[in-house]
Every structure is written in C-alpha cells, then in structure tokens.
Amino acid sequence: MDRDDLVRLRRARDLINREYAKPLDVPALARAAHMSPGHFSRSFRAAFGETPYSYLMTRRIERAKALLRIGELSVTEVCWAVGCSSLGSFSTRFTELVGESPSAYRARSHSGAEPIPACVVKIFTRPVRSGSVRNGSVRNGEARPAANT
C-alpha cells in the first residue's frame, strides 16, 4: 500500500473518530478517502485489521461505555447518543464486544477507575473482538499476551 493511500485511509478513520454518532456508511467514508467503496473497504481492512463498519462500531461501543460509567443516561439514551438506531443491535454488539449487557455494565460499580486519567482508562477499556489479539491488548481489565508472529 502506498503512502498516499494510507494518508487517505487515515483521513477516513479520523472522520469515524470525530463523527461516530452520525450516520456513516462505506460509500460516505470512501468519498472522504477519495476511493471507490470496494477498494476503500479492502484497503481499510488491510491497513487497520478490521472493516470500516467494525471500526465504527468499536468507537461507538467505546463511547457508550464511557456514557454508561457516568450513569446519567438510560441505556436507550446512550444507544441514540452514540449513533445507533436499533437498541437490539446496539445491545447485541455491546455484549459481543464487552462481555456483558449494557444494563449490567451500567449497574456495575466503576468507582475504581475514577483516579485513573481518561486516556489510560480508554486504552484499558477499549472493546476487543473475540478471537482477535493485538499486541498489548486488554479485555475486561485483563492483560492479554501478544500474538506470536
């Protein structure tokens, strides 16, 4: 992959990071990267290890976890706030990535994370797909070994 493609892919990834709560689809992201949708999807997966949709949902669930830890919004309100349009799909994806339902996550005490800087909490609470191990990845607060390559 050439440098120009990586720059364009990063532009689309940055768009996801900024606008995760807005309706984003592959054609819109591909336009931001100045690529065809098919080429964009293949290149994004090759560069970042997951599909654009998977990356978007990971960002949404990551933000949902932060909102649920605060506890001021209901699960339904959090679902809408992060850009999901279906509570059922949101709950299913949340449970898949986090290992517990949004309601159970919200009900659990998160007071132990308060003195930890937000940037560190974000690293250690980032949702990790089942079956994918990244160097230094953590799931549910438990360190996972780096994959042998």
mmCIF file of C-alpha atoms in Angstrom:
data_model
loop_
_atom_site.group_PDB
_atom_site.id
_atom_site.type_symbol
_atom_site.label_atom_id
_atom_site.label_comp_id
_atom_site.label_asym_id
_atom_site.label_seq_id
_atom_site.Cartn_x
_atom_site.Cartn_y
_atom_site.Cartn_z
ATOM 1 C CA MET A 1 0.000 0.000 0.000
ATOM 2 C CA ASP A 2 1.430 3.371 -0.917
ATOM 3 C CA ARG A 3 1.793 6.394 1.321
ATOM 4 C CA ASP A 4 -0.984 8.372 -0.389
ATOM 5 C CA ASP A 5 -3.496 5.568 0.236
ATOM 6 C CA LEU A 6 -2.523 5.463 3.910
ATOM 7 C CA VAL A 7 -2.998 9.210 4.216
ATOM 8 C CA ARG A 8 -6.468 8.929 2.679
ATOM 9 C CA LEU A 9 -7.362 5.964 4.908
ATOM 10 C CA ARG A 10 -6.270 7.864 7.998
ATOM 11 C CA ARG A 11 -8.488 10.748 6.884
ATOM 12 C CA ALA A 12 -11.472 8.380 6.805
ATOM 13 C CA ARG A 13 -10.504 6.818 10.159
ATOM 14 C CA ASP A 14 -10.268 10.311 11.672
ATOM 15 C CA LEU A 15 -13.727 11.050 10.289
ATOM 16 C CA ILE A 16 -15.062 7.946 12.071
ATOM 17 C CA ASN A 17 -13.369 9.011 15.301
ATOM 18 C CA ARG A 18 -14.876 12.514 15.122
ATOM 19 C CA GLU A 19 -18.301 11.762 13.670
ATOM 20 C CA TYR A 20 -19.045 8.286 15.115
ATOM 21 C CA ALA A 21 -22.507 9.401 16.272
ATOM 22 C CA LYS A 22 -23.579 10.472 12.781
ATOM 23 C CA PRO A 23 -24.885 8.100 10.119
ATOM 24 C CA LEU A 24 -21.735 6.874 8.358
ATOM 25 C CA ASP A 25 -21.610 4.233 5.674
ATOM 26 C CA VAL A 26 -18.875 2.808 3.466
ATOM 27 C CA PRO A 27 -19.727 4.974 0.421
ATOM 28 C CA ALA A 28 -19.507 8.171 2.514
ATOM 29 C CA LEU A 29 -16.225 7.073 4.090
ATOM 30 C CA ALA A 30 -14.865 6.049 0.689
ATOM 31 C CA ARG A 31 -15.706 9.510 -0.663
ATOM 32 C CA ALA A 32 -13.778 11.064 2.244
ATOM 33 C CA ALA A 33 -10.813 8.865 1.300
ATOM 34 C CA HIS A 34 -11.215 9.577 -2.439
ATOM 35 C CA MET A 35 -11.530 5.850 -3.212
ATOM 36 C CA SER A 36 -14.144 3.517 -4.600
ATOM 37 C CA PRO A 37 -16.163 1.759 -1.869
ATOM 38 C CA GLY A 38 -14.737 -1.665 -2.694
ATOM 39 C CA HIS A 39 -11.140 -0.507 -2.793
ATOM 40 C CA PHE A 40 -11.677 1.526 0.382
ATOM 41 C CA SER A 41 -13.104 -1.434 2.332
ATOM 42 C CA ARG A 42 -10.294 -3.780 1.278
ATOM 43 C CA SER A 43 -7.598 -1.186 1.926
ATOM 44 C CA PHE A 44 -9.047 -0.167 5.305
ATOM 45 C CA ARG A 45 -9.097 -3.767 6.485
ATOM 46 C CA ALA A 46 -5.548 -4.341 5.248
ATOM 47 C CA ALA A 47 -4.277 -1.174 6.947
ATOM 48 C CA PHE A 48 -6.156 -1.327 10.255
ATOM 49 C CA GLY A 49 -7.040 -5.004 10.708
ATOM 50 C CA GLU A 50 -10.816 -4.589 10.731
ATOM 51 C CA THR A 51 -13.568 -3.455 8.415
ATOM 52 C CA PRO A 52 -14.717 0.173 8.432
ATOM 53 C CA TYR A 53 -18.064 -0.854 9.966
ATOM 54 C CA SER A 54 -16.349 -2.873 12.684
ATOM 55 C CA TYR A 55 -14.078 0.071 13.498
ATOM 56 C CA LEU A 56 -17.086 2.423 13.634
ATOM 57 C CA MET A 57 -18.989 0.115 15.975
ATOM 58 C CA THR A 58 -15.940 -0.264 18.210
ATOM 59 C CA ARG A 59 -15.748 3.537 18.530
ATOM 60 C CA ARG A 60 -19.475 3.703 19.301
ATOM 61 C CA ILE A 61 -19.268 0.995 21.959
ATOM 62 C CA GLU A 62 -16.168 2.618 23.437
ATOM 63 C CA ARG A 63 -18.086 5.897 23.802
ATOM 64 C CA ALA A 64 -21.160 4.065 25.097
ATOM 65 C CA LYS A 65 -19.054 2.511 27.857
ATOM 66 C CA ALA A 66 -17.920 5.973 28.946
ATOM 67 C CA LEU A 67 -21.512 7.276 28.990
ATOM 68 C CA LEU A 68 -22.747 4.212 30.893
ATOM 69 C CA ARG A 69 -19.985 4.611 33.503
ATOM 70 C CA ILE A 70 -21.232 8.146 34.192
ATOM 71 C CA GLY A 71 -24.717 6.705 34.701
ATOM 72 C CA GLU A 72 -26.763 9.807 33.891
ATOM 73 C CA LEU A 73 -28.419 8.377 30.756
ATOM 74 C CA SER A 74 -30.539 5.284 30.252
ATOM 75 C CA VAL A 75 -29.261 2.501 28.007
ATOM 76 C CA THR A 76 -31.696 3.625 25.298
ATOM 77 C CA GLU A 77 -30.482 7.232 25.514
ATOM 78 C CA VAL A 78 -26.870 6.045 25.286
ATOM 79 C CA CYS A 79 -27.776 3.949 22.241
ATOM 80 C CA TRP A 80 -29.124 7.007 20.423
ATOM 81 C CA ALA A 81 -26.318 9.273 21.665
ATOM 82 C CA VAL A 82 -23.619 7.117 20.068
ATOM 83 C CA GLY A 83 -25.390 6.920 16.716
ATOM 84 C CA CYS A 84 -27.072 3.525 16.846
ATOM 85 C CA SER A 85 -30.618 3.375 15.546
ATOM 86 C CA SER A 86 -31.613 -0.014 16.975
ATOM 87 C CA LEU A 87 -31.487 -0.804 20.682
ATOM 88 C CA GLY A 88 -31.439 -4.533 19.927
ATOM 89 C CA SER A 89 -28.455 -4.296 17.576
ATOM 90 C CA PHE A 90 -26.667 -1.965 19.986
ATOM 91 C CA SER A 91 -27.185 -4.325 22.920
ATOM 92 C CA THR A 92 -26.092 -7.339 20.893
ATOM 93 C CA ARG A 93 -22.914 -5.639 19.658
ATOM 94 C CA PHE A 94 -22.168 -4.211 23.118
ATOM 95 C CA THR A 95 -22.490 -7.650 24.710
ATOM 96 C CA GLU A 96 -20.350 -9.198 21.962
ATOM 97 C CA LEU A 97 -17.536 -6.690 22.458
ATOM 98 C CA VAL A 98 -17.689 -6.076 26.209
ATOM 99 C CA GLY A 99 -18.818 -9.457 27.504
ATOM 100 C CA GLU A 100 -21.839 -8.173 29.411
ATOM 101 C CA SER A 101 -25.039 -6.362 28.549
ATOM 102 C CA PRO A 102 -25.199 -2.551 28.603
ATOM 103 C CA SER A 103 -27.569 -2.716 31.593
ATOM 104 C CA ALA A 104 -25.218 -4.973 33.556
ATOM 105 C CA TYR A 105 -22.257 -2.759 32.659
ATOM 106 C CA ARG A 106 -24.138 0.369 33.765
ATOM 107 C CA ALA A 107 -25.240 -1.246 37.053
ATOM 108 C CA ARG A 108 -21.706 -2.343 37.979
ATOM 109 C CA SER A 109 -19.549 -0.023 40.093
ATOM 110 C CA HIS A 110 -16.910 1.889 38.134
ATOM 111 C CA SER A 111 -15.597 3.947 41.038
ATOM 112 C CA GLY A 112 -12.186 2.233 40.905
ATOM 113 C CA ALA A 113 -11.436 3.910 37.564
ATOM 114 C CA GLU A 114 -12.061 7.480 38.773
ATOM 115 C CA PRO A 115 -8.467 8.370 39.804
ATOM 116 C CA ILE A 116 -7.066 6.986 36.550
ATOM 117 C CA PRO A 117 -6.634 9.531 33.713
ATOM 118 C CA ALA A 118 -9.255 9.201 30.982
ATOM 119 C CA CYS A 119 -6.644 8.471 28.305
ATOM 120 C CA VAL A 120 -5.418 5.438 30.292
ATOM 121 C CA VAL A 121 -8.946 4.220 31.018
ATOM 122 C CA LYS A 122 -9.696 4.424 27.291
ATOM 123 C CA ILE A 123 -6.740 2.173 26.471
ATOM 124 C CA PHE A 124 -7.636 -0.456 29.051
ATOM 125 C CA THR A 125 -11.384 -0.467 28.427
ATOM 126 C CA ARG A 126 -11.295 -0.479 24.625
ATOM 127 C CA PRO A 127 -13.596 -3.220 23.347
ATOM 128 C CA VAL A 128 -11.707 -6.099 21.745
ATOM 129 C CA ARG A 129 -13.375 -8.504 19.353
ATOM 130 C CA SER A 130 -13.448 -12.129 20.411
ATOM 131 C CA GLY A 131 -10.726 -14.090 18.665
ATOM 132 C CA SER A 132 -8.582 -11.069 17.834
ATOM 133 C CA VAL A 133 -5.483 -10.479 19.883
ATOM 134 C CA ARG A 134 -3.454 -7.345 19.341
ATOM 135 C CA ASN A 135 -0.096 -6.617 20.881
ATOM 136 C CA GLY A 136 -0.694 -5.265 24.348
ATOM 137 C CA SER A 137 -4.461 -5.612 24.069
ATOM 138 C CA VAL A 138 -6.631 -5.831 27.151
ATOM 139 C CA ARG A 139 -10.126 -7.213 27.583
ATOM 140 C CA ASN A 140 -12.208 -6.579 30.686
ATOM 141 C CA GLY A 141 -9.183 -5.309 32.582
ATOM 142 C CA GLU A 142 -7.131 -8.440 31.977
ATOM 143 C CA ALA A 143 -3.873 -8.200 30.037
ATOM 144 C CA ARG A 144 -3.633 -10.494 27.054
ATOM 145 C CA PRO A 145 -0.347 -11.803 25.697
ATOM 146 C CA ALA A 146 0.970 -10.554 22.386
ATOM 147 C CA ALA A 147 0.355 -12.880 19.454
ATOM 148 C CA ASN A 148 3.335 -14.895 18.265
ATOM 149 C CA THR A 149 4.210 -13.867 14.742
#
